[in-house]
Amino acid sequence: HLVARGKANTCEGDSKENAMLDNTYAAYGYNAFCIQTGLYFGGHDYDKEQEEGINRFGWQHVGDGYHNMTRYGELEEDEERRNGLGTVYRNWHPGPLGFQIASD
């Protein structure tokens, strides 16, 4: 399971709702991977950007602070498709750049 929340390696697992989700599905091999954790650990100052009104983890935002495009998006010839391939989160689900972060 890719988790969109959490800047620490806990995926905000200490919140009641997240602990309930974890406990409910643990018996089925549930595992959470926090997409934001690796980005925060890379050194980009997301907290400062947040103070300046930039939410890179907001819906439809392009760019994660390190990249503005997926690797395969750089080769895409269709401009409309290409412009959407740098999205970190489409909504509460990862976008193309969010999935690239998880796969890396």
Coordinates of N, CA and C in Angstrom, one line a residue:
H1 N 0.8 -1.2 0.0 CA 0.0 0.0 0.0 C 0.9 1.2 0.0
L2 N 0.7 2.1 -0.9 CA 1.4 3.4 -0.9 C 0.6 4.4 -0.1
V3 N 1.3 5.0 0.8 CA 0.6 5.9 1.7 C 1.1 7.3 1.3
A4 N 0.2 8.2 1.1 CA 0.5 9.6 0.7 C 0.9 10.5 1.9
R5 N 0.7 10.0 3.1 CA 0.9 10.9 4.2 C 2.2 10.6 4.9
G6 N 2.7 11.6 5.7 CA 3.7 11.3 6.6 C 5.1 11.7 6.2
K7 N 5.7 12.6 6.9 CA 7.1 13.0 6.6 C 8.1 12.3 7.4
A8 N 7.7 11.5 8.3 CA 8.6 10.6 9.1 C 8.3 9.2 8.7
N9 N 9.1 8.3 9.0 CA 9.0 6.9 8.6 C 7.8 6.2 9.2
T10 N 7.0 6.9 10.0 CA 5.9 6.3 10.7 C 4.6 6.3 9.8
C11 N 4.6 7.0 8.7 CA 3.4 7.2 7.9 C 2.2 7.7 8.7
E12 N 2.6 8.5 9.8 CA 1.6 9.0 10.7 C 0.8 7.9 11.3
G13 N 1.5 6.7 11.6 CA 0.8 5.5 12.1 C 0.4 5.7 13.5
D14 N 0.7 6.8 14.2 CA 0.3 7.0 15.6 C -1.1 7.6 15.7
S15 N -1.7 8.0 14.5 CA -3.0 8.6 14.6 C -4.0 7.4 14.7
K16 N -5.1 7.7 15.4 CA -6.1 6.6 15.6 C -6.6 6.0 14.3
E17 N -6.9 6.8 13.3 CA -7.5 6.2 12.1 C -6.5 5.4 11.4
N18 N -5.2 5.8 11.3 CA -4.2 5.1 10.6 C -3.8 3.8 11.4
A19 N -3.8 3.9 12.7 CA -3.5 2.7 13.5 C -4.6 1.6 13.3
M20 N -5.9 2.1 13.2 CA -7.0 1.2 12.9 C -6.9 0.5 11.6
L21 N -6.5 1.3 10.6 CA -6.3 0.7 9.2 C -5.2 -0.3 9.3
D22 N -4.1 0.0 9.9 CA -2.9 -0.9 10.0 C -3.3 -2.2 10.7
N23 N -4.0 -2.0 11.8 CA -4.4 -3.2 12.6 C -5.4 -4.1 11.9
T24 N -6.3 -3.5 11.2 CA -7.3 -4.3 10.5 C -6.7 -5.1 9.4
Y25 N -5.8 -4.6 8.7 CA -5.3 -5.3 7.5 C -3.9 -6.0 7.7
A26 N -3.3 -5.9 8.9 CA -2.0 -6.5 9.2 C -2.1 -8.0 9.0
A27 N -3.2 -8.7 9.3 CA -3.3 -10.1 9.2 C -3.2 -10.6 7.8
Y28 N -3.4 -9.7 6.8 CA -3.4 -10.0 5.4 C -2.1 -9.6 4.7
G29 N -1.1 -9.2 5.5 CA 0.1 -8.8 5.0 C 0.2 -7.4 4.6
Y30 N -0.6 -6.6 5.1 CA -0.6 -5.1 4.8 C 0.7 -4.5 5.2
N31 N 1.2 -3.7 4.3 CA 2.4 -2.9 4.6 C 2.2 -1.5 4.0
A32 N 2.7 -0.5 4.7 CA 2.6 0.8 4.2 C 3.9 1.4 3.8
F33 N 4.0 2.1 2.7 CA 5.2 2.8 2.2 C 4.9 4.2 2.1
C34 N 5.6 5.1 2.8 CA 5.3 6.5 2.9 C 6.1 7.2 1.8
I35 N 5.4 7.7 0.8 CA 6.0 8.3 -0.3 C 6.7 9.6 0.1
Q36 N 6.2 10.4 1.0 CA 6.8 11.6 1.3 C 8.1 11.5 2.1
T37 N 8.2 10.4 2.8 CA 9.4 10.2 3.7 C 10.7 10.4 2.9
G38 N 10.9 9.7 1.8 CA 12.1 9.8 1.1 C 12.4 11.2 0.5
L39 N 11.3 11.8 0.2 CA 11.5 13.2 -0.3 C 12.0 14.1 0.8
Y40 N 11.4 14.0 2.0 CA 11.9 14.8 3.1 C 13.3 14.5 3.4
F41 N 13.6 13.2 3.4 CA 15.0 12.9 3.8 C 16.0 13.3 2.8
G42 N 15.6 13.6 1.6 CA 16.5 14.1 0.5 C 17.0 15.5 0.8
G43 N 16.5 16.2 1.7 CA 17.0 17.5 2.1 C 16.2 18.7 1.6
H44 N 15.2 18.5 0.7 CA 14.4 19.7 0.2 C 13.6 20.2 1.4
D45 N 13.5 21.5 1.5 CA 12.8 22.2 2.6 C 11.3 22.4 2.3
Y46 N 10.6 21.3 2.4 CA 9.1 21.3 2.2 C 8.4 22.2 3.2
D47 N 8.9 22.2 4.4 CA 8.2 23.0 5.5 C 8.3 24.5 5.2
K48 N 9.5 24.9 4.7 CA 9.6 26.3 4.3 C 8.7 26.7 3.2
E49 N 8.7 25.8 2.2 CA 7.8 26.0 1.0 C 6.3 26.1 1.5
Q50 N 5.9 25.2 2.4 CA 4.6 25.2 2.9 C 4.3 26.6 3.6
E51 N 5.2 27.1 4.3 CA 5.0 28.4 4.9 C 4.8 29.5 3.8
E52 N 5.4 29.3 2.7 CA 5.3 30.3 1.6 C 4.1 30.0 0.7
G53 N 3.3 29.0 1.1 CA 2.1 28.7 0.3 C 2.2 27.7 -0.8
I54 N 3.4 27.0 -0.8 CA 3.6 26.0 -1.9 C 3.4 24.6 -1.3
N55 N 2.4 23.9 -1.8 CA 2.2 22.6 -1.3 C 2.4 21.6 -2.4
R56 N 3.6 21.0 -2.4 CA 4.0 20.1 -3.4 C 3.3 18.8 -3.4
F57 N 2.6 18.5 -2.2 CA 1.9 17.3 -2.0 C 0.4 17.5 -2.2
G58 N 0.0 18.7 -2.7 CA -1.4 19.0 -3.0 C -1.8 18.4 -4.3
W59 N -3.1 18.2 -4.4 CA -3.7 17.6 -5.6 C -3.3 18.4 -6.9
Q60 N -2.8 17.7 -7.9 CA -2.5 18.2 -9.2 C -1.2 19.0 -9.2
H61 N -0.5 19.1 -8.2 CA 0.8 19.9 -8.2 C 1.8 19.2 -9.0
V62 N 2.5 19.9 -9.9 CA 3.6 19.4 -10.7 C 4.9 19.7 -10.1
G63 N 5.7 18.6 -9.9 CA 7.0 18.8 -9.4 C 7.1 18.4 -7.9
D64 N 8.2 17.7 -7.5 CA 8.3 17.2 -6.2 C 9.4 18.0 -5.4
G65 N 10.0 19.0 -6.0 CA 11.1 19.8 -5.4 C 12.4 19.3 -6.0
Y66 N 12.5 18.2 -6.6 CA 13.7 17.7 -7.2 C 13.5 17.5 -8.7
H67 N 12.3 17.0 -9.1 CA 12.0 16.8 -10.5 C 10.7 17.4 -10.9
N68 N 10.5 17.8 -12.1 CA 9.2 18.2 -12.6 C 8.6 17.3 -13.6
M69 N 9.3 16.2 -13.9 CA 8.8 15.2 -14.9 C 9.3 13.8 -14.6
T70 N 8.5 12.8 -15.0 CA 9.0 11.5 -14.9 C 10.1 11.2 -15.9
R71 N 10.8 10.2 -15.8 CA 11.9 9.8 -16.8 C 11.2 9.5 -18.1
Y72 N 10.1 8.7 -18.1 CA 9.5 8.4 -19.4 C 8.8 9.6 -20.0
G73 N 8.4 10.6 -19.1 CA 7.7 11.8 -19.6 C 8.6 12.6 -20.4
E74 N 9.9 12.6 -20.2 CA 10.9 13.4 -20.9 C 10.9 13.0 -22.4
L75 N 10.5 11.7 -22.7 CA 10.5 11.2 -24.0 C 9.1 11.3 -24.7
E76 N 8.1 11.7 -23.9 CA 6.8 11.7 -24.5 C 6.6 12.8 -25.5
E77 N 6.0 12.5 -26.6 CA 5.9 13.5 -27.7 C 4.5 14.2 -27.6
D78 N 3.5 13.6 -27.1 CA 2.2 14.2 -26.9 C 2.3 15.2 -25.8
E79 N 2.2 16.5 -26.1 CA 2.5 17.6 -25.2 C 1.4 17.6 -24.0
E80 N 0.2 17.3 -24.3 CA -0.9 17.3 -23.3 C -0.6 16.2 -22.3
R81 N -0.2 15.0 -22.8 CA 0.1 13.9 -21.9 C 1.4 14.2 -21.1
R82 N 2.4 14.7 -21.8 CA 3.6 15.1 -21.2 C 3.5 16.0 -20.0
N83 N 2.6 17.0 -20.1 CA 2.4 18.0 -19.1 C 1.8 17.5 -17.8
G84 N 1.1 16.3 -17.9 CA 0.6 15.7 -16.7 C 1.4 14.7 -16.0
L85 N 2.6 14.4 -16.6 CA 3.4 13.3 -16.1 C 4.3 13.7 -14.9
G86 N 4.3 15.0 -14.5 CA 5.1 15.5 -13.4 C 4.2 15.6 -12.2
T87 N 3.0 15.1 -12.2 CA 2.1 15.3 -11.1 C 2.5 14.3 -10.0
V88 N 2.6 14.8 -8.7 CA 3.0 13.9 -7.6 C 1.7 13.2 -7.1
Y89 N 0.6 14.0 -6.9 CA -0.6 13.4 -6.5 C -1.7 13.9 -7.4
R90 N -2.5 12.9 -8.0 CA -3.6 13.3 -8.8 C -4.7 13.8 -7.9
N91 N -5.0 13.1 -6.8 CA -5.9 13.4 -5.7 C -5.3 12.7 -4.5
W92 N -6.0 11.9 -3.8 CA -5.4 11.2 -2.7 C -4.6 10.0 -3.2
H93 N -4.6 9.7 -4.5 CA -3.7 8.7 -5.1 C -2.5 9.3 -5.7
P94 N -1.4 8.6 -5.7 CA -0.2 9.2 -6.4 C -0.4 9.4 -7.9
G95 N 0.2 10.4 -8.4 CA 0.2 10.6 -9.9 C 1.5 9.9 -10.4
P96 N 1.8 10.1 -11.7 CA 2.9 9.5 -12.3 C 4.3 9.7 -11.6
L97 N 4.5 11.0 -11.2 CA 5.8 11.2 -10.4 C 5.8 10.6 -9.1
G98 N 4.6 10.5 -8.4 CA 4.5 9.9 -7.1 C 4.8 8.4 -7.2
F99 N 4.3 7.7 -8.3 CA 4.6 6.3 -8.5 C 6.1 6.1 -8.8
Q100 N 6.7 7.0 -9.5 CA 8.1 6.9 -9.8 C 8.9 7.0 -8.6
I101 N 8.5 7.9 -7.7 CA 9.2 8.0 -6.4 C 9.1 6.7 -5.6
A102 N 8.0 6.1 -5.6 CA 7.8 4.9 -4.9 C 8.6 3.7 -5.5
S103 N 8.7 3.7 -6.8 CA 9.4 2.6 -7.5 C 10.9 2.7 -7.3
D104 N 11.4 4.0 -7.2 CA 12.8 4.2 -7.0 C 13.2 3.8 -5.6

